[in-house]
Coordinates of C-alpha atoms in Angstrom, one line a residue:
M1 CA 123.9 126.3 76.9
E2 CA 124.3 130.1 76.2
A3 CA 127.0 132.1 78.5
R4 CA 124.7 135.1 80.9
A5 CA 125.7 137.9 82.5
I6 CA 126.7 137.6 86.1
N7 CA 126.9 140.0 88.9
K8 CA 129.6 138.4 91.3
Q9 CA 128.3 141.3 93.7
K10 CA 125.7 139.9 94.8
L11 CA 127.1 136.7 95.1
P12 CA 128.4 134.8 98.9
S13 CA 131.9 134.7 96.7
R14 CA 132.6 137.7 96.8
H15 CA 133.2 137.9 100.6
V16 CA 136.7 135.7 99.0
T17 CA 137.4 136.5 96.1
E18 CA 136.3 140.2 95.5
G19 CA 138.3 143.5 96.4
P20 CA 141.7 144.1 97.7
E21 CA 141.0 143.2 101.2
R22 CA 140.9 139.4 100.1
A23 CA 144.3 139.0 98.4
P24 CA 145.0 137.0 101.2
H25 CA 142.2 134.7 100.5
R26 CA 142.6 134.8 96.3
S27 CA 145.9 133.1 97.6
Y28 CA 144.9 129.8 98.5
L29 CA 143.1 130.0 95.1
Y30 CA 146.0 130.2 93.0
A31 CA 147.9 127.8 95.0
M32 CA 145.3 125.4 94.0
G33 CA 146.3 126.3 90.5
L34 CA 143.3 128.3 89.5
T35 CA 143.6 131.0 87.2
R36 CA 142.3 135.2 87.7
E37 CA 139.6 134.7 85.7
Q38 CA 138.2 131.1 87.4
I39 CA 138.7 133.1 90.7
H40 CA 136.6 136.4 89.6
Q41 CA 134.1 133.5 88.1
P42 CA 130.8 132.2 90.0
L43 CA 132.3 129.1 92.8
V44 CA 129.8 125.7 92.5
G45 CA 130.2 123.4 95.5
V46 CA 130.1 119.7 94.5
A47 CA 129.3 117.9 97.0
S48 CA 129.5 114.4 96.5
C49 CA 128.7 111.4 99.4
W50 CA 131.4 109.2 97.7
N51 CA 132.5 106.4 99.8
E52 CA 133.6 103.0 99.8
A53 CA 131.7 101.5 102.6
A54 CA 128.7 100.0 99.5
P55 CA 128.0 100.2 95.9
C56 CA 126.3 103.0 96.3
N57 CA 128.4 105.6 96.9
I58 CA 131.5 103.8 94.9
S59 CA 129.7 105.5 91.4
L60 CA 129.7 109.3 92.9
M61 CA 133.5 110.2 92.4
R62 CA 133.4 109.3 88.8
Q63 CA 130.2 111.6 88.2
A64 CA 131.6 114.4 90.5
Q65 CA 134.0 114.8 87.3
A66 CA 131.0 115.2 85.2
V67 CA 129.2 117.3 86.4
K68 CA 132.5 120.0 87.1
K69 CA 133.4 119.7 83.4
G70 CA 129.9 120.9 83.0
V71 CA 130.2 124.2 85.3
A72 CA 133.3 125.1 83.8
A73 CA 131.7 125.1 80.0
A74 CA 129.0 127.1 81.7
N75 CA 131.9 129.9 82.7
G76 CA 131.7 128.4 86.4
T77 CA 134.2 127.5 88.9
P78 CA 133.4 124.0 90.5
R79 CA 135.0 123.3 93.8
E80 CA 134.0 119.8 94.8
F81 CA 134.2 118.3 98.5
C82 CA 132.6 115.1 100.1
T83 CA 130.3 114.4 103.1
I84 CA 130.0 111.1 104.3
T85 CA 127.0 108.3 104.6
V86 CA 125.9 105.7 106.4
T87 CA 124.6 103.5 103.7
D88 CA 121.6 101.3 106.0
G89 CA 122.3 98.0 104.2
I90 CA 125.6 97.4 105.9
A91 CA 124.1 99.2 109.4
M92 CA 121.0 97.1 109.3
G93 CA 120.7 94.5 112.4
H94 CA 123.2 95.5 114.5
Q95 CA 123.7 98.9 116.3
G96 CA 125.7 100.7 114.0
M97 CA 121.3 101.3 112.1
K98 CA 121.4 104.1 115.2
A99 CA 124.2 106.0 113.0
S100 CA 121.7 105.9 110.0
L101 CA 119.0 108.6 110.5
V102 CA 121.4 110.6 112.7
S103 CA 123.7 110.7 109.0
R104 CA 120.7 112.7 107.7
E105 CA 121.8 115.9 110.3
V106 CA 125.2 115.8 109.8
I107 CA 125.3 115.9 105.9
A108 CA 122.8 118.8 106.3
D109 CA 125.0 119.8 109.1
S110 CA 128.4 119.4 106.7
V111 CA 127.3 120.9 103.4
E112 CA 126.0 124.0 105.4
L113 CA 129.1 124.5 106.8
T114 CA 131.5 124.0 103.8
M115 CA 129.5 126.2 101.9
R116 CA 129.1 129.0 104.5
G117 CA 132.7 128.4 105.8
H118 CA 134.4 129.1 101.8
C119 CA 131.4 131.2 100.3
Y120 CA 129.8 128.6 97.4
D121 CA 127.4 130.1 95.2
A122 CA 125.9 127.4 93.9
L123 CA 125.7 123.4 95.1
V124 CA 125.2 120.3 93.0
G125 CA 124.7 117.5 95.8
L126 CA 125.2 114.3 94.5
A127 CA 123.4 111.0 96.5
G128 CA 124.0 107.9 96.6
C129 CA 121.8 105.7 99.6
D130 CA 118.8 106.5 101.9
K131 CA 119.8 109.1 104.2
S132 CA 122.1 110.9 102.0
L133 CA 119.3 112.0 99.2
P134 CA 116.8 113.7 102.0
G135 CA 120.6 115.2 103.2
M136 CA 121.7 116.8 100.8
M137 CA 118.1 118.3 99.6
M138 CA 117.8 119.9 103.2
A139 CA 121.2 121.4 102.6
M140 CA 120.0 123.0 99.3
L141 CA 116.9 124.2 101.5
R142 CA 118.7 125.8 104.5
L143 CA 121.4 127.7 102.0
N144 CA 119.2 128.8 99.0
V145 CA 121.4 129.2 96.4
P146 CA 120.9 127.5 93.1
S147 CA 121.3 123.9 93.3
I148 CA 120.5 120.8 91.7
F149 CA 120.4 117.3 93.0
I150 CA 121.6 114.0 91.5
Y151 CA 120.9 110.8 91.7
G152 CA 123.9 108.3 91.5
G153 CA 121.9 106.0 90.5
S154 CA 120.0 102.4 91.0
I155 CA 122.3 99.0 90.4
L156 CA 121.0 96.3 88.2
P157 CA 119.3 93.6 89.6
G158 CA 121.0 90.2 90.2
N159 CA 120.2 86.8 88.9
F160 CA 119.8 83.3 91.0
R161 CA 119.2 80.3 88.9
G162 CA 117.2 82.5 86.3
Q163 CA 115.6 84.5 88.9
Q164 CA 115.6 88.3 89.1
V165 CA 116.9 89.2 92.5
T166 CA 117.5 92.2 94.9
V167 CA 119.4 92.4 98.2
Q168 CA 115.7 92.4 99.9
D169 CA 115.8 88.6 98.8
L170 CA 119.2 87.6 100.2
F171 CA 117.3 89.7 103.6
E172 CA 114.3 87.1 103.2
A173 CA 116.3 84.2 102.6
V174 CA 118.2 84.5 105.8
G175 CA 114.8 83.9 107.4
K176 CA 114.5 80.8 105.0
Y177 CA 117.7 79.6 106.4
S178 CA 116.7 79.7 109.5
V179 CA 113.1 77.2 109.3
G180 CA 115.3 75.4 107.0
A181 CA 113.7 76.4 103.7
I182 CA 117.3 76.9 101.6
S183 CA 120.5 75.5 102.8
G184 CA 124.2 77.5 103.5
A185 CA 125.3 76.8 100.1
D186 CA 121.5 78.7 98.7
L187 CA 122.6 81.6 100.7
D188 CA 126.1 81.7 99.5
E189 CA 125.4 81.4 96.3
L190 CA 122.5 84.1 96.6
E191 CA 124.7 86.6 98.0
M192 CA 127.4 86.4 96.1
V193 CA 125.0 87.4 92.8
A194 CA 122.3 89.6 94.4
C195 CA 124.3 92.9 93.8
P196 CA 126.4 93.0 90.8
S197 CA 127.1 96.1 90.2
A198 CA 127.3 99.7 91.5
G199 CA 124.4 101.7 92.8
A200 CA 121.9 101.8 95.3
C201 CA 119.3 99.3 96.0
G202 CA 117.6 98.4 93.1
A203 CA 113.6 98.2 93.8
Q204 CA 111.7 100.9 95.2
F205 CA 113.6 101.4 99.0
T206 CA 113.8 104.3 100.5
A207 CA 116.9 105.6 98.2
N208 CA 114.4 104.8 94.8
T209 CA 111.7 106.8 96.4
M210 CA 113.6 109.7 97.4
A211 CA 115.2 109.6 93.8
T212 CA 111.4 110.1 93.0
V213 CA 111.0 112.3 94.7
S214 CA 113.9 114.2 93.3
E215 CA 112.3 114.9 90.2
A216 CA 109.5 115.5 91.6
I217 CA 109.9 118.0 94.0
G218 CA 111.9 120.1 91.0
L219 CA 114.9 119.6 92.4
A220 CA 116.5 116.9 89.6
L221 CA 116.6 116.8 86.2
P222 CA 114.2 115.0 84.5
Y223 CA 115.0 111.3 83.9
S224 CA 118.4 112.2 85.5
A225 CA 116.7 110.3 89.0
G226 CA 116.2 106.8 87.1
A227 CA 119.2 106.1 84.9
P228 CA 120.7 102.9 86.7
A229 CA 124.6 103.4 88.0
P230 CA 126.8 102.1 85.3
Y231 CA 124.9 103.5 82.3
E232 CA 127.0 106.4 80.9
I233 CA 124.0 107.7 80.2
R234 CA 124.7 109.7 84.0
D235 CA 127.7 111.1 82.8
R236 CA 125.4 113.3 80.4
F237 CA 122.6 113.9 82.9
C238 CA 125.7 115.4 85.6
T239 CA 127.4 117.0 83.1
M240 CA 123.9 119.0 82.2
A241 CA 123.5 120.2 85.5
G242 CA 126.4 121.3 85.9
E243 CA 125.8 123.7 83.1
M244 CA 122.4 124.2 84.3
V245 CA 122.8 124.8 87.6
M246 CA 125.0 128.2 85.9
D247 CA 121.7 129.0 84.2
L248 CA 120.0 129.3 88.0
V249 CA 122.7 131.4 89.2
A250 CA 122.1 133.7 86.2
R251 CA 118.6 133.6 86.4
N252 CA 118.9 133.6 90.5
I253 CA 116.3 130.9 90.7
R254 CA 116.6 129.1 94.2
P255 CA 115.3 125.9 95.8
R256 CA 112.5 127.8 97.7
D257 CA 111.3 128.6 94.8
I258 CA 111.0 125.7 93.5
V259 CA 110.0 123.6 96.9
T260 CA 106.7 124.9 98.0
R261 CA 104.1 123.2 99.2
K262 CA 102.4 122.2 96.1
A263 CA 105.7 120.6 95.1
L264 CA 105.6 118.9 98.3
E265 CA 102.0 117.2 97.6
N266 CA 103.5 116.2 94.1
A267 CA 106.5 114.8 96.5
A268 CA 104.5 112.6 98.3
A269 CA 101.5 111.4 95.3
V270 CA 104.6 110.0 93.1
V271 CA 105.5 108.3 96.7
A272 CA 102.4 106.4 97.0
A273 CA 102.2 106.0 93.5
S274 CA 105.5 103.7 93.2
G275 CA 104.2 102.3 96.4
G276 CA 107.5 103.7 98.1
S277 CA 108.8 103.5 101.3
T278 CA 107.7 104.9 104.1
N279 CA 110.6 106.6 105.2
A280 CA 109.4 109.8 102.7
A281 CA 107.2 109.8 105.1
L282 CA 109.9 111.6 107.7
H283 CA 112.1 112.8 105.4
L284 CA 109.5 115.2 103.1
P285 CA 108.5 117.1 106.8
A286 CA 112.1 117.3 107.1
I287 CA 112.9 119.2 104.0
A288 CA 109.7 120.7 104.3
H289 CA 110.5 122.0 107.8
E290 CA 113.8 123.6 106.4
C291 CA 111.7 126.4 104.1
G292 CA 109.7 126.9 107.1
I293 CA 106.6 124.8 106.0
D294 CA 104.3 123.1 108.1
F295 CA 104.0 119.2 106.4
D296 CA 103.8 116.6 108.8
L297 CA 103.3 113.2 108.4
F298 CA 99.4 113.6 108.5
D299 CA 99.5 116.2 105.5
V300 CA 101.6 113.4 103.6
A301 CA 98.7 110.7 104.6
D302 CA 96.2 113.0 102.9
V303 CA 98.2 113.1 99.9
F304 CA 98.9 109.5 100.4
Q305 CA 95.1 108.7 100.3
R306 CA 93.7 110.4 97.6
T307 CA 96.7 109.3 95.2
P308 CA 96.4 105.3 93.1
Y309 CA 98.9 103.1 93.1
I310 CA 100.2 102.0 90.0
A311 CA 103.8 101.5 89.8
D312 CA 104.6 97.5 89.7
L313 CA 107.9 98.2 91.7
K314 CA 109.4 95.9 94.2
P315 CA 109.2 94.8 97.1
G316 CA 105.7 95.0 97.0
G317 CA 105.6 94.5 93.0
K318 CA 107.4 92.7 90.6
Y319 CA 110.0 95.4 89.1
V320 CA 112.9 97.5 89.9
A321 CA 113.9 100.9 89.6
K322 CA 116.0 99.9 85.8
D323 CA 112.5 98.7 84.3
M324 CA 110.8 101.7 84.8
F325 CA 113.5 103.7 83.4
E326 CA 113.7 101.7 80.2
V327 CA 109.8 102.4 79.8
G328 CA 109.9 105.7 80.3
G329 CA 111.2 106.3 83.5
I330 CA 110.4 108.7 86.5
P331 CA 108.5 111.2 83.8
L332 CA 106.5 108.5 82.7
L333 CA 105.0 107.6 86.4
M334 CA 104.7 112.1 86.5
K335 CA 102.8 111.9 83.5
T336 CA 100.0 110.1 83.9
L337 CA 99.2 111.8 87.4
L338 CA 99.4 114.9 86.0
D339 CA 97.0 114.0 83.1
H340 CA 94.7 112.3 85.7
G341 CA 94.4 115.2 88.2
Y342 CA 96.8 113.9 90.9
M343 CA 99.6 116.0 90.4
H344 CA 100.2 120.4 90.2
G345 CA 101.6 121.1 87.0
D346 CA 102.0 125.1 87.8
C347 CA 105.4 123.9 90.0
L348 CA 109.1 125.5 89.1
T349 CA 111.4 123.0 88.8
V350 CA 115.9 122.7 87.8
T351 CA 115.3 123.6 84.4
G352 CA 113.6 126.4 84.6
R353 CA 110.1 125.4 83.3
T354 CA 107.3 124.4 85.0
I355 CA 106.4 120.3 85.6
A356 CA 103.7 120.6 83.0
E357 CA 105.5 122.3 80.7
N358 CA 109.3 119.3 81.0
L359 CA 106.4 117.0 80.3
A360 CA 104.2 118.3 77.8
S361 CA 106.8 115.9 75.2
V362 CA 106.1 113.2 77.4
K363 CA 103.9 110.6 75.7
W364 CA 102.4 107.2 77.5
N365 CA 104.1 104.5 76.2
P366 CA 101.7 101.2 76.3
D367 CA 103.7 99.0 75.6
Q368 CA 105.0 98.4 79.1
V369 CA 103.4 96.9 82.7
V370 CA 105.3 98.4 84.8
V371 CA 103.2 101.4 85.2
Y372 CA 100.0 101.5 85.2
P373 CA 97.6 104.7 83.5
A374 CA 95.8 106.5 87.2
D375 CA 92.8 105.8 85.9
K376 CA 93.1 102.2 85.6
P377 CA 95.8 101.8 89.3
L378 CA 96.4 98.7 91.1
S379 CA 94.8 100.0 93.9
P380 CA 93.0 103.0 94.1
T381 CA 94.6 104.8 97.0
G382 CA 98.4 105.0 97.8
G383 CA 101.0 102.5 98.4
V384 CA 101.7 103.7 102.0
V385 CA 99.2 104.9 104.4
G386 CA 98.7 107.0 107.7
L387 CA 97.5 105.5 111.1
K388 CA 96.2 107.6 114.0
G389 CA 94.4 106.1 117.1
N390 CA 94.8 105.9 120.7
L391 CA 98.3 103.6 120.0
A392 CA 99.8 106.7 118.0
P393 CA 98.1 110.1 118.5
E394 CA 100.8 111.2 116.4
G395 CA 100.7 108.4 114.0
A396 CA 102.1 106.4 112.5
I397 CA 102.6 104.5 108.5
V398 CA 102.7 101.2 107.3
K399 CA 103.3 100.6 103.1
V400 CA 100.5 98.0 101.8
A401 CA 102.1 98.0 98.0
G402 CA 101.4 95.1 97.1
M403 CA 98.7 94.0 100.2
E404 CA 95.5 91.6 99.5
K405 CA 92.8 94.2 100.5
D406 CA 91.4 91.1 102.8
H407 CA 95.0 91.6 105.2
L408 CA 94.7 95.6 105.7
V409 CA 93.0 95.1 108.8
F410 CA 94.9 92.5 112.4
E411 CA 93.6 92.0 115.5
G412 CA 95.7 90.4 117.6
P413 CA 97.4 90.3 121.4
A414 CA 100.9 92.6 121.6
L415 CA 104.3 90.6 122.2
C416 CA 106.3 93.5 123.6
F417 CA 110.4 93.8 123.3
D418 CA 112.1 96.9 124.5
S419 CA 114.7 96.5 121.4
E420 CA 114.9 95.1 118.2
E421 CA 118.1 92.7 119.3
A422 CA 115.2 91.0 121.2
C423 CA 112.9 90.6 118.6
F424 CA 115.1 89.0 116.2
D425 CA 116.0 86.8 118.7
A426 CA 112.9 85.7 119.3
V427 CA 111.5 85.1 115.7
E428 CA 114.5 83.7 114.8
N429 CA 113.9 81.3 117.5
R430 CA 110.2 81.1 116.5
R431 CA 109.1 82.4 120.3
Y432 CA 106.1 83.7 118.6
E433 CA 102.4 82.6 117.6
P434 CA 100.7 83.7 114.5
G435 CA 97.8 85.8 114.8
C436 CA 100.2 88.4 117.3
V437 CA 101.4 92.2 116.9
L438 CA 105.2 92.0 117.8
V439 CA 106.1 95.2 119.5
I440 CA 109.5 96.7 118.9
R441 CA 110.0 99.6 121.6
Y442 CA 112.6 102.5 122.5
E443 CA 113.6 102.5 119.5
G444 CA 112.5 106.2 118.2
P445 CA 114.3 108.9 117.5
R446 CA 115.3 109.8 120.9
G447 CA 114.7 106.6 122.4
G448 CA 116.9 104.6 119.7
P449 CA 119.0 106.9 119.9
G450 CA 118.2 107.5 116.4
M451 CA 114.8 105.8 115.0
R452 CA 116.5 102.3 113.9
E453 CA 115.2 100.2 110.9
M454 CA 114.3 97.1 111.5
L455 CA 114.6 95.3 108.0
S456 CA 116.6 91.6 109.4
T457 CA 113.6 91.2 111.9
T458 CA 110.9 91.6 109.1
A459 CA 113.1 90.5 106.7
A460 CA 113.1 87.3 108.5
L461 CA 109.0 86.7 109.2
Y462 CA 108.9 86.7 105.7
G463 CA 111.2 84.5 104.8
Q464 CA 109.3 82.1 107.3
G465 CA 106.7 82.4 105.9
M466 CA 104.9 84.6 108.3
G467 CA 104.6 87.9 107.1
N468 CA 100.6 87.6 106.2
K469 CA 100.3 85.9 109.7
V470 CA 101.5 88.5 112.2
A471 CA 101.6 92.1 112.5
L472 CA 104.6 94.4 113.8
I473 CA 104.1 98.0 115.0
T474 CA 107.2 99.9 116.4
D475 CA 108.5 103.7 117.0
G476 CA 111.1 102.9 115.3
R477 CA 110.8 102.6 111.2
F478 CA 111.1 100.2 108.6
S479 CA 113.1 100.0 105.0
G480 CA 111.6 100.5 102.0
A481 CA 112.5 96.6 101.3
T482 CA 109.8 96.0 104.0
R483 CA 107.0 94.4 103.2
G484 CA 103.9 92.7 105.3
F485 CA 101.8 94.1 108.0
C486 CA 104.8 97.0 109.5
I487 CA 103.7 100.0 111.2
G488 CA 106.9 102.0 112.0
H489 CA 107.1 105.6 113.1
V490 CA 104.3 105.2 115.9
G491 CA 104.0 108.4 117.9
P492 CA 104.9 109.1 120.7
E493 CA 108.0 107.4 121.2
A494 CA 107.8 105.3 123.8
A495 CA 111.0 107.2 125.3
I496 CA 109.6 109.8 125.9
G497 CA 105.8 107.9 127.1
G498 CA 103.7 107.4 124.6
P499 CA 101.0 104.9 124.6
I500 CA 103.9 102.2 123.2
A501 CA 105.5 102.2 126.4
L502 CA 102.5 101.3 128.1
L503 CA 101.4 98.2 126.7
R504 CA 101.7 94.9 127.9
D505 CA 102.2 91.0 126.5
G506 CA 98.3 89.9 126.1
D507 CA 96.8 93.4 125.0
I508 CA 94.5 93.3 122.1
I509 CA 95.7 96.1 118.6
R510 CA 93.4 96.6 116.5
I511 CA 95.3 97.5 113.2
D512 CA 92.9 99.0 110.0
A513 CA 95.0 100.5 107.4
I514 CA 91.2 100.8 104.9
N515 CA 90.1 103.3 107.7
H516 CA 93.7 104.9 108.8
T517 CA 93.5 103.7 112.8
I518 CA 95.8 101.9 114.9
E519 CA 93.8 100.9 118.7
V520 CA 95.0 99.2 121.7
K521 CA 91.4 98.1 123.5
L522 CA 92.3 99.9 126.6
S523 CA 90.6 102.9 128.1
D524 CA 91.1 106.0 128.2
E525 CA 91.6 105.4 132.4
E526 CA 93.6 102.3 132.0
L527 CA 96.0 104.0 129.9
A528 CA 96.4 107.2 132.0
E529 CA 97.0 104.3 135.4
R530 CA 99.8 103.0 134.0
K531 CA 101.7 106.2 132.6
K532 CA 102.0 106.7 136.3
S533 CA 103.9 103.8 137.4
W534 CA 105.7 104.9 134.2
T535 CA 109.6 105.7 134.1
P536 CA 111.6 106.7 131.2
R537 CA 115.2 104.3 130.4
S538 CA 118.7 105.4 129.7
T539 CA 120.1 104.9 126.7
N540 CA 124.0 103.4 126.3
Y541 CA 124.7 106.5 124.9
G542 CA 126.2 109.1 127.2
S543 CA 128.4 111.0 125.1
G544 CA 129.9 111.3 121.1
A545 CA 126.9 112.5 118.3
I546 CA 124.1 109.9 118.6
W547 CA 123.9 111.1 122.9
K548 CA 124.0 114.7 121.0
Y549 CA 121.2 113.8 118.2
A550 CA 119.0 112.2 121.1
Q551 CA 118.8 115.9 123.0
Q552 CA 118.3 117.9 119.8
V553 CA 115.7 115.3 118.2
G554 CA 111.9 115.9 117.5
S555 CA 109.1 114.5 117.2
A556 CA 109.1 111.3 114.2
R557 CA 105.6 113.3 112.7
Y558 CA 107.2 116.3 112.4
G559 CA 110.8 114.5 110.6
A560 CA 112.7 114.1 114.0
V561 CA 114.7 116.9 113.1
T562 CA 117.3 119.0 114.8
Q563 CA 116.7 122.4 114.8
P564 CA 114.3 125.3 113.9
G565 CA 114.4 125.4 110.1
G566 CA 113.4 127.9 107.8
A567 CA 111.1 129.3 110.7
G568 CA 114.1 130.2 112.4
E569 CA 115.6 131.8 110.5
V570 CA 117.2 135.8 111.0
E571 CA 119.3 135.8 107.8
C572 CA 119.3 133.1 104.9
Y573 CA 123.2 132.2 103.7
A574 CA 122.0 133.5 100.0
D575 CA 121.6 136.4 100.8
S576 CA 124.4 137.5 103.7

């Protein structure tokens, strides 16, 4: 890449590197081995979510070094720092999951504070696990300095007695074990082979869904989000990102030039087309919020409704992220969507070119069966559906990818639980009947607090062979690995007296994913009468980060955000 002249006097780092009054500041930089030339170059934050909590994050330190080489090669000065990650697979099924969504806000906040405090001019952000991806992208949009997102890559699939497996199979195996369908020895063997490498969960769960979003929304380099973590090409993408961010600095191309309403619609389209995680309906409004763009759950659902489901990916399909990368990657998915009118081609990307220009040379691969042509889809509407009705006036979300059409309408009596643990105990001990609608409430953003995912419970149901025989609704969330008729993000949540709080055992609930409705067969008058006797519940969190989150968090409809976002901005960091 040809070096461009960059005027440091217009960059944030001028506040710490330029002029005689900044001599004390420069002395700290000299103490770390920087040269005079490096100090007066643009300072580029290289933010990594590296930790030793899980395989999703373990390769990020290595990849950050490759980014730094690219920045240096393009006459920038990289400054590496880390932020936290809470890994959902480890946090799942216990109180630790209440930290997961909270971590998205902490990641965005901590990256913002590090960048602000040290006056960095640009950002390359590396993330590996579920909430770290949207958290990093939210920080980029909040700061609005030239930025490129890097996904750490997916894990390779495991092999269990000749069958390709992921961690989803292991969660479902717990349910099989509970009904004697597999032995303890089988479970022990499976757990040792399900996750064979570094990388995030390999199917189209939340991490790979948001990685797909990163390319479609324009913040990641083409093909970069699809390559598995162990592949050597990941380091080449990282080096290129380091070089390219310097080009963005020179051209003053910023994240808010890239993430427009059209770009958000492109992001929602690839979620629907790939049968992605319902969590995208939470993260896309939160990303939009940072730009001051109104784009809520219903806007996401509108895109889902008009987009075909075309990628045969787990958990609803057959293949994993590695398989899609090897047959053409995310650009192959985007190309067929663009060619058939399901994406906006005029959106700018971090390459400095538009989506259409990036995809111009992508050829359809007829010798693969992972991605279907958009005019010959697996299903004419997306793999994720929005719902609304008297049980969810602020909306709800369900993944229908892989479900048969005759399973998309469900009616049955409610069986209510006021926590995930209570429901899981009932499922594990078979204290429920086929045909019921399991209700898990007080697990929303404020009521949880933290809006936990329910994979342990939903996977246990599937493992017991009951995935198509019951439905489950919650004001909490579901993992991208969840399958079956499971409805999340029901709003308003129970903690603020939403209709889900007023349900009683035996109330008849009807869920219609064809007509996008979710109703309880109660009159408005009956619901109003029950509301009179409802009282708020306290949580077990009276202090600390989770308590603080509960005081600030808003509705899931708008992304469960904790601050005013772009609409409340007085001065953007990049212009300060």
